[in-house]
CSV table of C-alpha atoms in Angstrom, one decimal:
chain,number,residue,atom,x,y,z
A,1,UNK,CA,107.7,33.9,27.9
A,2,UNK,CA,107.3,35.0,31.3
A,3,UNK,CA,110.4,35.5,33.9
A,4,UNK,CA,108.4,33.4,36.5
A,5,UNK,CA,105.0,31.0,36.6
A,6,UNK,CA,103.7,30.9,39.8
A,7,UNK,CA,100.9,28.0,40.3
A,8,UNK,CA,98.4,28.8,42.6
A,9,UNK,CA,96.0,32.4,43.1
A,10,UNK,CA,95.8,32.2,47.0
A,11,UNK,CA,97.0,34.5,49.2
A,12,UNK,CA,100.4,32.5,49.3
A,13,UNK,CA,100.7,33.0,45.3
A,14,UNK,CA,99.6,36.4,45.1
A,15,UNK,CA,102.5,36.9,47.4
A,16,UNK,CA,104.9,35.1,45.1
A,17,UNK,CA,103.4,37.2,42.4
A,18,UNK,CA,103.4,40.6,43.9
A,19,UNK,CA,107.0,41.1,45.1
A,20,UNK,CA,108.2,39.1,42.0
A,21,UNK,CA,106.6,41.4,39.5
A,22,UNK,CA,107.7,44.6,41.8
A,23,UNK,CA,111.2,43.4,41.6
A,24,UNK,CA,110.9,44.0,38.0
A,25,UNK,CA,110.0,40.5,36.9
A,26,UNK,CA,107.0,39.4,34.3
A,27,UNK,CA,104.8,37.0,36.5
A,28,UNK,CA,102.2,34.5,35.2
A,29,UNK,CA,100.0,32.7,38.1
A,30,UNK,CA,97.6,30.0,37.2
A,31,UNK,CA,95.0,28.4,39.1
A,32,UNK,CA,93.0,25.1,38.3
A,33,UNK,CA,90.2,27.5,40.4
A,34,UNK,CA,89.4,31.2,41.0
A,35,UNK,CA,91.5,33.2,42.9
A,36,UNK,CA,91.7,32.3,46.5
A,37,UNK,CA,88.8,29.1,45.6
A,38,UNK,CA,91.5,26.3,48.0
A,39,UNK,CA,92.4,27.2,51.3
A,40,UNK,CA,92.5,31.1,50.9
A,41,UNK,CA,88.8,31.1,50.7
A,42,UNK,CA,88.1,28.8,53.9
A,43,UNK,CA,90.8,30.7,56.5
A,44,UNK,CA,89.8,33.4,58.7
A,45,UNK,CA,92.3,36.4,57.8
A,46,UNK,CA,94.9,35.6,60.8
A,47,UNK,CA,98.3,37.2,60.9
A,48,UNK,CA,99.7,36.4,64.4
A,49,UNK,CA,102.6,36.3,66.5
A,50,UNK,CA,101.0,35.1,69.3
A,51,UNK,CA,100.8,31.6,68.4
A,52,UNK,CA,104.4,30.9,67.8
A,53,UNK,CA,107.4,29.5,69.3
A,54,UNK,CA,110.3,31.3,69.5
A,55,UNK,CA,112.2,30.2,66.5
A,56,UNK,CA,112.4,30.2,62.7
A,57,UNK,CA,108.7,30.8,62.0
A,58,UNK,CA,108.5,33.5,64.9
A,59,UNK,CA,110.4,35.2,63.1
A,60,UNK,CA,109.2,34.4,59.7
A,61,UNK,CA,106.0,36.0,61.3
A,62,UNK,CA,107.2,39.0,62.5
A,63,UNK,CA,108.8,39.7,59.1
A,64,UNK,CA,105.2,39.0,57.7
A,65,UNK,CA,103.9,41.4,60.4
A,66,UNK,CA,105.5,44.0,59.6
A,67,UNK,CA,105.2,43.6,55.5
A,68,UNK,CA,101.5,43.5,55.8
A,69,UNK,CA,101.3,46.5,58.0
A,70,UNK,CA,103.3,48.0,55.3
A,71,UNK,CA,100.9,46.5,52.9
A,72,UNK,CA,97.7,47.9,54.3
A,73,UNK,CA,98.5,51.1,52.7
A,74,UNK,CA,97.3,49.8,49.6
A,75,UNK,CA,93.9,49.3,51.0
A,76,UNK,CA,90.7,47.5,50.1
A,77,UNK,CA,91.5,43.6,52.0
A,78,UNK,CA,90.3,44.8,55.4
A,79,UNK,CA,93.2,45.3,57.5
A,80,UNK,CA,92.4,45.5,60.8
A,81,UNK,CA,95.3,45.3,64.1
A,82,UNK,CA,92.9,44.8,66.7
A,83,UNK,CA,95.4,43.4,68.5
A,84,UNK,CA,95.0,39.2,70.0
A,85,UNK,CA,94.2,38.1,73.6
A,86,UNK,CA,94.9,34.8,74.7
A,87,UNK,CA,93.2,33.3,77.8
A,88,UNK,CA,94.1,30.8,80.3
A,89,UNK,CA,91.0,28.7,82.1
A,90,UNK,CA,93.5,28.0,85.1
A,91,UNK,CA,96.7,29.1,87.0
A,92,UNK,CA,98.6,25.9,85.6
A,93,UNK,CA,97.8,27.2,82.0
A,94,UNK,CA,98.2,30.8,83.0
A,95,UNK,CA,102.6,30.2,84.1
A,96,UNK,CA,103.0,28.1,81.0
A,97,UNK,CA,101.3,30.9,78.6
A,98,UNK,CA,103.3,33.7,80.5
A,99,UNK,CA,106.9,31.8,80.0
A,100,UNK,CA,105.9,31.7,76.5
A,101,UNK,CA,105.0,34.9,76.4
A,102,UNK,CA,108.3,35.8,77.8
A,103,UNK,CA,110.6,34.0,75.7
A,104,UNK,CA,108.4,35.2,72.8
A,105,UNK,CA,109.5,38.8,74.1
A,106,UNK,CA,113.0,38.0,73.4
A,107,UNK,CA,112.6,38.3,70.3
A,108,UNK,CA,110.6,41.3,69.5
A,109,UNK,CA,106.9,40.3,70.3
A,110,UNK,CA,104.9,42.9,72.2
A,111,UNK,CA,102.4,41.6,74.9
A,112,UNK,CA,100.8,42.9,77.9
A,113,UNK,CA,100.2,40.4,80.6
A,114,UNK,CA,96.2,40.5,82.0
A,115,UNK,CA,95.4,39.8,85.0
A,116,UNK,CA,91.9,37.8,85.4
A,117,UNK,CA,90.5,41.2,86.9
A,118,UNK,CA,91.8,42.6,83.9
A,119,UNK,CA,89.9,40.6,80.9
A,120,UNK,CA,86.9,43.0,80.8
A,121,UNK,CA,88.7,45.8,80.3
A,122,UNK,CA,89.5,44.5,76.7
A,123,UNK,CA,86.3,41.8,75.8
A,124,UNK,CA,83.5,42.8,78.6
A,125,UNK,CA,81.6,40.0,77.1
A,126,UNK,CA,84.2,37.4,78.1
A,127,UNK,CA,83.2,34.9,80.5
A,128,UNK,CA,83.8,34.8,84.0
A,129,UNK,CA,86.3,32.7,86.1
A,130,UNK,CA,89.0,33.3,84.1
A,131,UNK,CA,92.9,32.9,85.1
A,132,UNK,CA,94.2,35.7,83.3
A,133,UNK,CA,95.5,36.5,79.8
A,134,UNK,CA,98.3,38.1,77.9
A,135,UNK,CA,97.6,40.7,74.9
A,136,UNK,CA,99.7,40.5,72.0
A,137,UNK,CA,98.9,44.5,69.9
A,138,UNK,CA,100.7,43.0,67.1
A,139,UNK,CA,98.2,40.4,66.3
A,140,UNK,CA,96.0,41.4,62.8
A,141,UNK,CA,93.4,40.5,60.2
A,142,UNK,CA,92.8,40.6,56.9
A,143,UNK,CA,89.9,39.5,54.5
A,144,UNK,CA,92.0,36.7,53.0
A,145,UNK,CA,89.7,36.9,50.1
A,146,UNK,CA,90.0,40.0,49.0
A,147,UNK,CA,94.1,40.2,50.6
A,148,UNK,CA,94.9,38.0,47.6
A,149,UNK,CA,92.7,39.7,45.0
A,150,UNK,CA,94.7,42.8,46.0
A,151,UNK,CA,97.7,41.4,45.9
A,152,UNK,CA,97.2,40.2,42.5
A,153,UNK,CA,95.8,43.7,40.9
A,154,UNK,CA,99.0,45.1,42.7
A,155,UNK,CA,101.6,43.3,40.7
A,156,UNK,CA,102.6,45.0,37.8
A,157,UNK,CA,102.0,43.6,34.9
A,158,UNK,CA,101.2,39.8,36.5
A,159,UNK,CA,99.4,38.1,34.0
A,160,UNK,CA,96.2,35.6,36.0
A,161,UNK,CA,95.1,32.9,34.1
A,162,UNK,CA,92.4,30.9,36.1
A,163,UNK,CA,90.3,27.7,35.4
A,164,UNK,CA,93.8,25.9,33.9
A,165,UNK,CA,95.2,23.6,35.6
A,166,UNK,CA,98.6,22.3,35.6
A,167,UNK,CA,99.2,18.8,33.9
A,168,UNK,CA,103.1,18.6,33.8
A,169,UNK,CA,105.8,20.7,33.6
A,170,UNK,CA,108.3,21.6,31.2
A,171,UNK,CA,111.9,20.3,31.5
A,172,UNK,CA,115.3,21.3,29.7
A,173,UNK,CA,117.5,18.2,31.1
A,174,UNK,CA,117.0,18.6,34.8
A,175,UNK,CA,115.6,22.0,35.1
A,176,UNK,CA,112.2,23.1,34.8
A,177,UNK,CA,111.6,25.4,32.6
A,178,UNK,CA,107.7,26.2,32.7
A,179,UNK,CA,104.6,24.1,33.6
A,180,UNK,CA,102.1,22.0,30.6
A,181,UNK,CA,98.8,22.8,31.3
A,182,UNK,CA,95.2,21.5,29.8
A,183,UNK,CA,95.5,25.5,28.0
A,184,UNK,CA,98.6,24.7,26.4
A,185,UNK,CA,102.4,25.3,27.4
A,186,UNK,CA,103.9,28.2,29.2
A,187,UNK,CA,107.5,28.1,29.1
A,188,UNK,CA,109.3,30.4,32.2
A,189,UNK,CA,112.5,31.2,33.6
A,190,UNK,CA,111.2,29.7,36.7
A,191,UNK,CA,108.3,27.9,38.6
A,192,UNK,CA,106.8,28.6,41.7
A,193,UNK,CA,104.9,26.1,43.5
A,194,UNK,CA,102.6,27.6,45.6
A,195,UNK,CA,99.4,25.4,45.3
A,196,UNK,CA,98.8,25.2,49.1
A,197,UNK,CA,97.6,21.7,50.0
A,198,UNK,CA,98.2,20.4,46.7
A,199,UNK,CA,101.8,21.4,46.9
A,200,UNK,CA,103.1,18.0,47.0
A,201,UNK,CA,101.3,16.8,44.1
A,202,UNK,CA,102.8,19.5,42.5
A,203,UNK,CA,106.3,18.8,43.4
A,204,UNK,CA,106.0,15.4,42.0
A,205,UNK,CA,105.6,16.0,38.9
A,206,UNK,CA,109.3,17.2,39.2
A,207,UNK,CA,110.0,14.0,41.1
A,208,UNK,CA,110.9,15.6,44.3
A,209,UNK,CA,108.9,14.3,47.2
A,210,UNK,CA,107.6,17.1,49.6
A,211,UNK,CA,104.8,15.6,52.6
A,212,UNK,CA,102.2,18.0,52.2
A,213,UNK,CA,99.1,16.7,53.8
A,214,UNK,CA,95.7,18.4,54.4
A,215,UNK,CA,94.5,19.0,57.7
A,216,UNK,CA,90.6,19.7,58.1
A,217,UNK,CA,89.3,22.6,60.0
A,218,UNK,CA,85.8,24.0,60.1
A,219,UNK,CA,84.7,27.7,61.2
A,220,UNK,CA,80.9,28.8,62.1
A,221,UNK,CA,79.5,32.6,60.8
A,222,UNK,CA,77.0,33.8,63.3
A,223,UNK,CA,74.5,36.4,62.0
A,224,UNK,CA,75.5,39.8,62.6
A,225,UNK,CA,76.0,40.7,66.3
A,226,UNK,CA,76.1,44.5,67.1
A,227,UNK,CA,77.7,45.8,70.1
A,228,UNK,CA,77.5,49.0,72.0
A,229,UNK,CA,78.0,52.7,70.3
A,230,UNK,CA,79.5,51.5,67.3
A,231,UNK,CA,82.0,49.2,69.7
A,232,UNK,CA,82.3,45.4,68.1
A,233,UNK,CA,80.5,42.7,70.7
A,234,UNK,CA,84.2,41.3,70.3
A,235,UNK,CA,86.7,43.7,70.1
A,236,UNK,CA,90.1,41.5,69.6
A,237,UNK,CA,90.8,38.2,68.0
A,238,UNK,CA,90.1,36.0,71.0
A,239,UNK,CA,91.5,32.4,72.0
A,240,UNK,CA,92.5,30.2,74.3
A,241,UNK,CA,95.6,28.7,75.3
A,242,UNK,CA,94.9,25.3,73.8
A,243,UNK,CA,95.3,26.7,70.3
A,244,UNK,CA,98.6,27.0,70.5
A,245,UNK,CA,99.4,23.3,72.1
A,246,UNK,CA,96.7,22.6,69.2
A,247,UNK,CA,98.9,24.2,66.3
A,248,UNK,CA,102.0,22.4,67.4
A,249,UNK,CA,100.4,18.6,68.2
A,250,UNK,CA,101.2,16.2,65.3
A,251,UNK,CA,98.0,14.2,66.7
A,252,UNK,CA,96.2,12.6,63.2
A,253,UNK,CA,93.1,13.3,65.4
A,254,UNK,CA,90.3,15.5,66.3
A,255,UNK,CA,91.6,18.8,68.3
A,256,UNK,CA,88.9,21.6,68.9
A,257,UNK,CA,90.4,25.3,71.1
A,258,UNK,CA,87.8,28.3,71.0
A,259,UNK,CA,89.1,30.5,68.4
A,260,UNK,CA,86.6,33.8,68.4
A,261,UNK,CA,86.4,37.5,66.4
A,262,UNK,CA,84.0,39.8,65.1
A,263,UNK,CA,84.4,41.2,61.5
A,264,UNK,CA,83.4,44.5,60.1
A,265,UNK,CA,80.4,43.3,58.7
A,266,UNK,CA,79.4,42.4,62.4
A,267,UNK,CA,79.1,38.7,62.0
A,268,UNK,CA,81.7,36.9,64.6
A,269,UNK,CA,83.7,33.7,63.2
A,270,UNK,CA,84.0,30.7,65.4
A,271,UNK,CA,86.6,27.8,65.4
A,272,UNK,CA,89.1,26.0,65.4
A,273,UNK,CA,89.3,22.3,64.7
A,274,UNK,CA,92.0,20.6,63.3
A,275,UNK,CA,91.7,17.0,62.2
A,276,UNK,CA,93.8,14.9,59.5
A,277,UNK,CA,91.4,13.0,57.5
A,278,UNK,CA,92.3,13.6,53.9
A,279,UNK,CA,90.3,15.8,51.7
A,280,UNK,CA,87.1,14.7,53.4
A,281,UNK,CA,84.8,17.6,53.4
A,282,UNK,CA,81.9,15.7,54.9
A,283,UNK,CA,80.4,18.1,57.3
A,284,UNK,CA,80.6,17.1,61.1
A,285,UNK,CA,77.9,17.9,63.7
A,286,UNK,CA,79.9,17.0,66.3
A,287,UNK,CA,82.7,19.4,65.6
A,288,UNK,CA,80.6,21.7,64.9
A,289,UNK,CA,78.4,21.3,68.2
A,290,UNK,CA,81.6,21.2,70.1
A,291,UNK,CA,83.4,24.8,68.3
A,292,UNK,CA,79.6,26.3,69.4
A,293,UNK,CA,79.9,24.9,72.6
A,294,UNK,CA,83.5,26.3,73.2
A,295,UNK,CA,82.4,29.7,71.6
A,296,UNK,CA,79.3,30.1,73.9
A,297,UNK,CA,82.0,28.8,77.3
A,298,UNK,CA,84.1,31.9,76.1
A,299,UNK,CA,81.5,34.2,75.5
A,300,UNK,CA,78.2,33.2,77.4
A,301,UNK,CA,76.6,36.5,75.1
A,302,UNK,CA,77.0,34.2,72.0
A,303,UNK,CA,74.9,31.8,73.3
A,304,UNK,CA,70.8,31.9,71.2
A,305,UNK,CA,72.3,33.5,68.7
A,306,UNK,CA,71.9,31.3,64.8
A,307,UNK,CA,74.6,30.3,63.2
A,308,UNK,CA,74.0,31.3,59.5
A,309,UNK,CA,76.7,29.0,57.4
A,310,UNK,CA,79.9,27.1,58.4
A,311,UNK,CA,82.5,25.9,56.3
A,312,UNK,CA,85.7,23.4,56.0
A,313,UNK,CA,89.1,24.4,54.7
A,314,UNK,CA,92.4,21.8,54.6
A,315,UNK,CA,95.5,23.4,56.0
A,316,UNK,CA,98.9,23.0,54.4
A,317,UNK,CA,100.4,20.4,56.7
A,318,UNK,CA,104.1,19.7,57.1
A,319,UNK,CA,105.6,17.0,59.6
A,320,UNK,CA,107.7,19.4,61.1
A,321,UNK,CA,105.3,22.6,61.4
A,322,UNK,CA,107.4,24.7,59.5
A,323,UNK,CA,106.7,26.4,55.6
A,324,UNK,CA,108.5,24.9,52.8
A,325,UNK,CA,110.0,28.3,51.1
A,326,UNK,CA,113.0,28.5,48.8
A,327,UNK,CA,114.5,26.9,45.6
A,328,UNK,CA,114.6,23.0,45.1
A,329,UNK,CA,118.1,21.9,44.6
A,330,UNK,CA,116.6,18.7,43.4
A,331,UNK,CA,114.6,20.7,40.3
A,332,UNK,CA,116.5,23.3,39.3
A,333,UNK,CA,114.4,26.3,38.1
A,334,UNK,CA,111.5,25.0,40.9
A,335,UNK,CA,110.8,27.1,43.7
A,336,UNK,CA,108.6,26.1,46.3
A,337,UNK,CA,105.8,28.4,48.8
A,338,UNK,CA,103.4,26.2,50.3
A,339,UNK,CA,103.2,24.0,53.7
A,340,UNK,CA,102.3,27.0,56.0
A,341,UNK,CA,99.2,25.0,57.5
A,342,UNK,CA,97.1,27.5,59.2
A,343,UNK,CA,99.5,30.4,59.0
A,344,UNK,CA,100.0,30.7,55.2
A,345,UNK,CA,97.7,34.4,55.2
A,346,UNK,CA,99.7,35.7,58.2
A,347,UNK,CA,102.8,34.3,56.8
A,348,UNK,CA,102.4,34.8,53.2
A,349,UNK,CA,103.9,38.6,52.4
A,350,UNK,CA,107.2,37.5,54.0
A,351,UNK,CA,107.2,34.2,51.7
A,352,UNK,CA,106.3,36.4,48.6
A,353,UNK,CA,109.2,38.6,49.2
A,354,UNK,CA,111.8,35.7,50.3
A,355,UNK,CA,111.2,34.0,47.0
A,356,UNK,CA,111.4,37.0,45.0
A,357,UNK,CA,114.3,37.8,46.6
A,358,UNK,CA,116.1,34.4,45.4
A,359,UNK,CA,114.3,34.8,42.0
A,360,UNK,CA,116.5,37.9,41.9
A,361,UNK,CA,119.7,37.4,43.9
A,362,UNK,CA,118.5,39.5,46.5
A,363,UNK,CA,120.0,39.0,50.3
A,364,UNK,CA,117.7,37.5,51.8
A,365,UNK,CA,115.9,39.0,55.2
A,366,UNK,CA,116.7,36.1,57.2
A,367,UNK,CA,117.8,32.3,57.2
A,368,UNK,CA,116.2,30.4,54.8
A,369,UNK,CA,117.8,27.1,55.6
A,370,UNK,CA,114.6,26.1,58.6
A,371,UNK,CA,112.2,26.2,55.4
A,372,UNK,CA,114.7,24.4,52.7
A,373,UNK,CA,112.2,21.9,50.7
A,374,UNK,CA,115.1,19.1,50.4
A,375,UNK,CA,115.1,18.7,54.4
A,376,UNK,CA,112.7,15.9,54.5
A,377,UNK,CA,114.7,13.8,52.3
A,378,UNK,CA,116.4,11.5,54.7
């Protein structure tokens, strides 16, 4: 019997599973899929600060931040803290982005604001007639991939079971004591539900309601793009100031920001859209027009060169915009990682280590009530 069963291999999971299992517990994650096969394998490696309000999830980020700097010691998921830069098409959007910026400040998020003669220092590709900017050096990003494959060798002792998925899950009067799966039974000390998008489907087969809904994005792979003397064509993880008012916007609708970055293999990644329409993964030439169009509006260098594959991932989404991370008063023995929507790689090592934590009656590193899975029961 293991200490803890943690449903779900993404990067979330592996989280779960890798501060669990160094806190001395024995760890079991399962996966209906392969590791990172749901949302994992469609995001683009973000961990940011720079798209976050102050409040609970700032600094839920900057907890993460630090962790997976920590982290990249251990090598092999293709950390890289280039550092974001956040543009403004006009003076209007320029104040608005600095008094966030400010206020972000206040709570220990670097930035550098850029003035519109400034931008070329840091992207010389960037298009002209800019506003300005403001450079966040604690911005990052990992192969989420490989991040949770890592993760996952790291744990001591974790056991990974893939291709079984969860059916049920075992009870002893109210509290659950281990998850039925179409492999058979595995009885734990405790369950962790971190099956991303599925998350609520998951909680209901304690009977606890939790509104986790999938929200649609897509993202375009150019071919490989080479710079100048070894220098990326795109230096720094690139956006504009929409994204953020995107992120926050409960809007059921389609909402497109240009969302750009290079990668070490050379190839530069292109989004984002966000859009609530189930798990529909029919692909969308219009999005996909549009996220081109953006890109090449950004970066006018971008533009002639072929797109060689796009794909759709469904983001985690909670009503409120905030994780669901703790134990479930409700279900006993049921512990709960999931709802990060688009921030669930950036967010996921301080998850890991806050549920481990309560797995072990550890102090927690900060307040865990914002994130408490009962609060959408009234």
């Amino acid at each position: 019997m293991s200490d803890v069963v943690v449903i779900g291999a993404g990067v979330v999971g592996a989280a779960c599973a890798y501060f669990a299992a160094r806190a001395g517990l024995s760890v079991t994650v399962v996966d209906r899929g392969s590791v990172a096969s749901g949302t994992t394998g469609a995001g683009e490696g973000n961990i940011l600060v720079s798209d976050k309000e102050p409040g609970p999830e700032l600094e839920l980020a900057l907890l993460s931040n630090r962790l997976w700097r920590e982290l990249a010691d251990i090598g092999g998921f293709e950390f890289e803290a280039k550092g974001g830069l956040v543009v403004a098409e006009s003076g209007e959007v320029l104040d608005a982005l600095t008094d966030l910026a400010e206020a972000q400040d206040r709570r220990g998020v670097r930035r550098t604001p850029v003035s519109a003669d400034e931008l070329r220092g840091y992207e010389p590709h960037i298009s002209a007639g800019l506003a300005g900017g403001v450079f966040y050096p604690q911005d990052a990003q990992v192969q989420p991939m490989l991040a949770a494959a890592v993760l996952l060798r790291h744990a001591p002792g974790a056991r990974l079971r893939t291709r079984v998925t969860v059916t049920g899950l075992l009870r002893d009067g109210d509290r659950v004591t281990g998850v039925r799966t179409d492999k058979g039974d595995i009885p734990a000390g405790a369950v962790v539900n971190a099956a991303g998008t599925w998350s609520g489907e998951v909680a209901a087969l304690a009977g606890v309601p939790l509104p986790v809904l999938p929200r649609r994005g897509f993202i375009l792979v150019t071919e490989p793009v080479a710079g100048r003397l070894g220098v990326p064509l795109i230096r720094h993880k690139v956006y504009t100031a929409a994204y953020v008012t995107d992120v926050a916007s409960d809007d059921e609708g389609l909402a497109t920001s240009a969302v750009i970055e290079g990668t070490p293999a050379g190839t530069v990644l292109i989004g984002a859209s966000r859009e609530r329409v189930g798990f529909d993964r029919t692909l969308s030439i219009p999005v996909l027009e549009t996220l081109a169009r953006q890109a090449v509006a950004l970066f006018p260098v971008l533009a002639g060169r072929r797109v060689i594959r796009t794909y759709c991932g469904f983001r985690p989404y909670c009503p409120d915009h905030l994780p669901v991370i703790g134990a479930d008063p409700r279900a006993p023995g049921l512990y709960h990682a999931c709802g990060h929507e688009g921030a669930g790689i950036g967010l996921a090592p301080a998850t890991g280590r806050l549920i481990a934590g309560q797995l072990t009656g550890a102090a927690p590193d900060l307040d865990l009530a914002p994130f408490r899975p009962e609060r959408f029961a009234a």
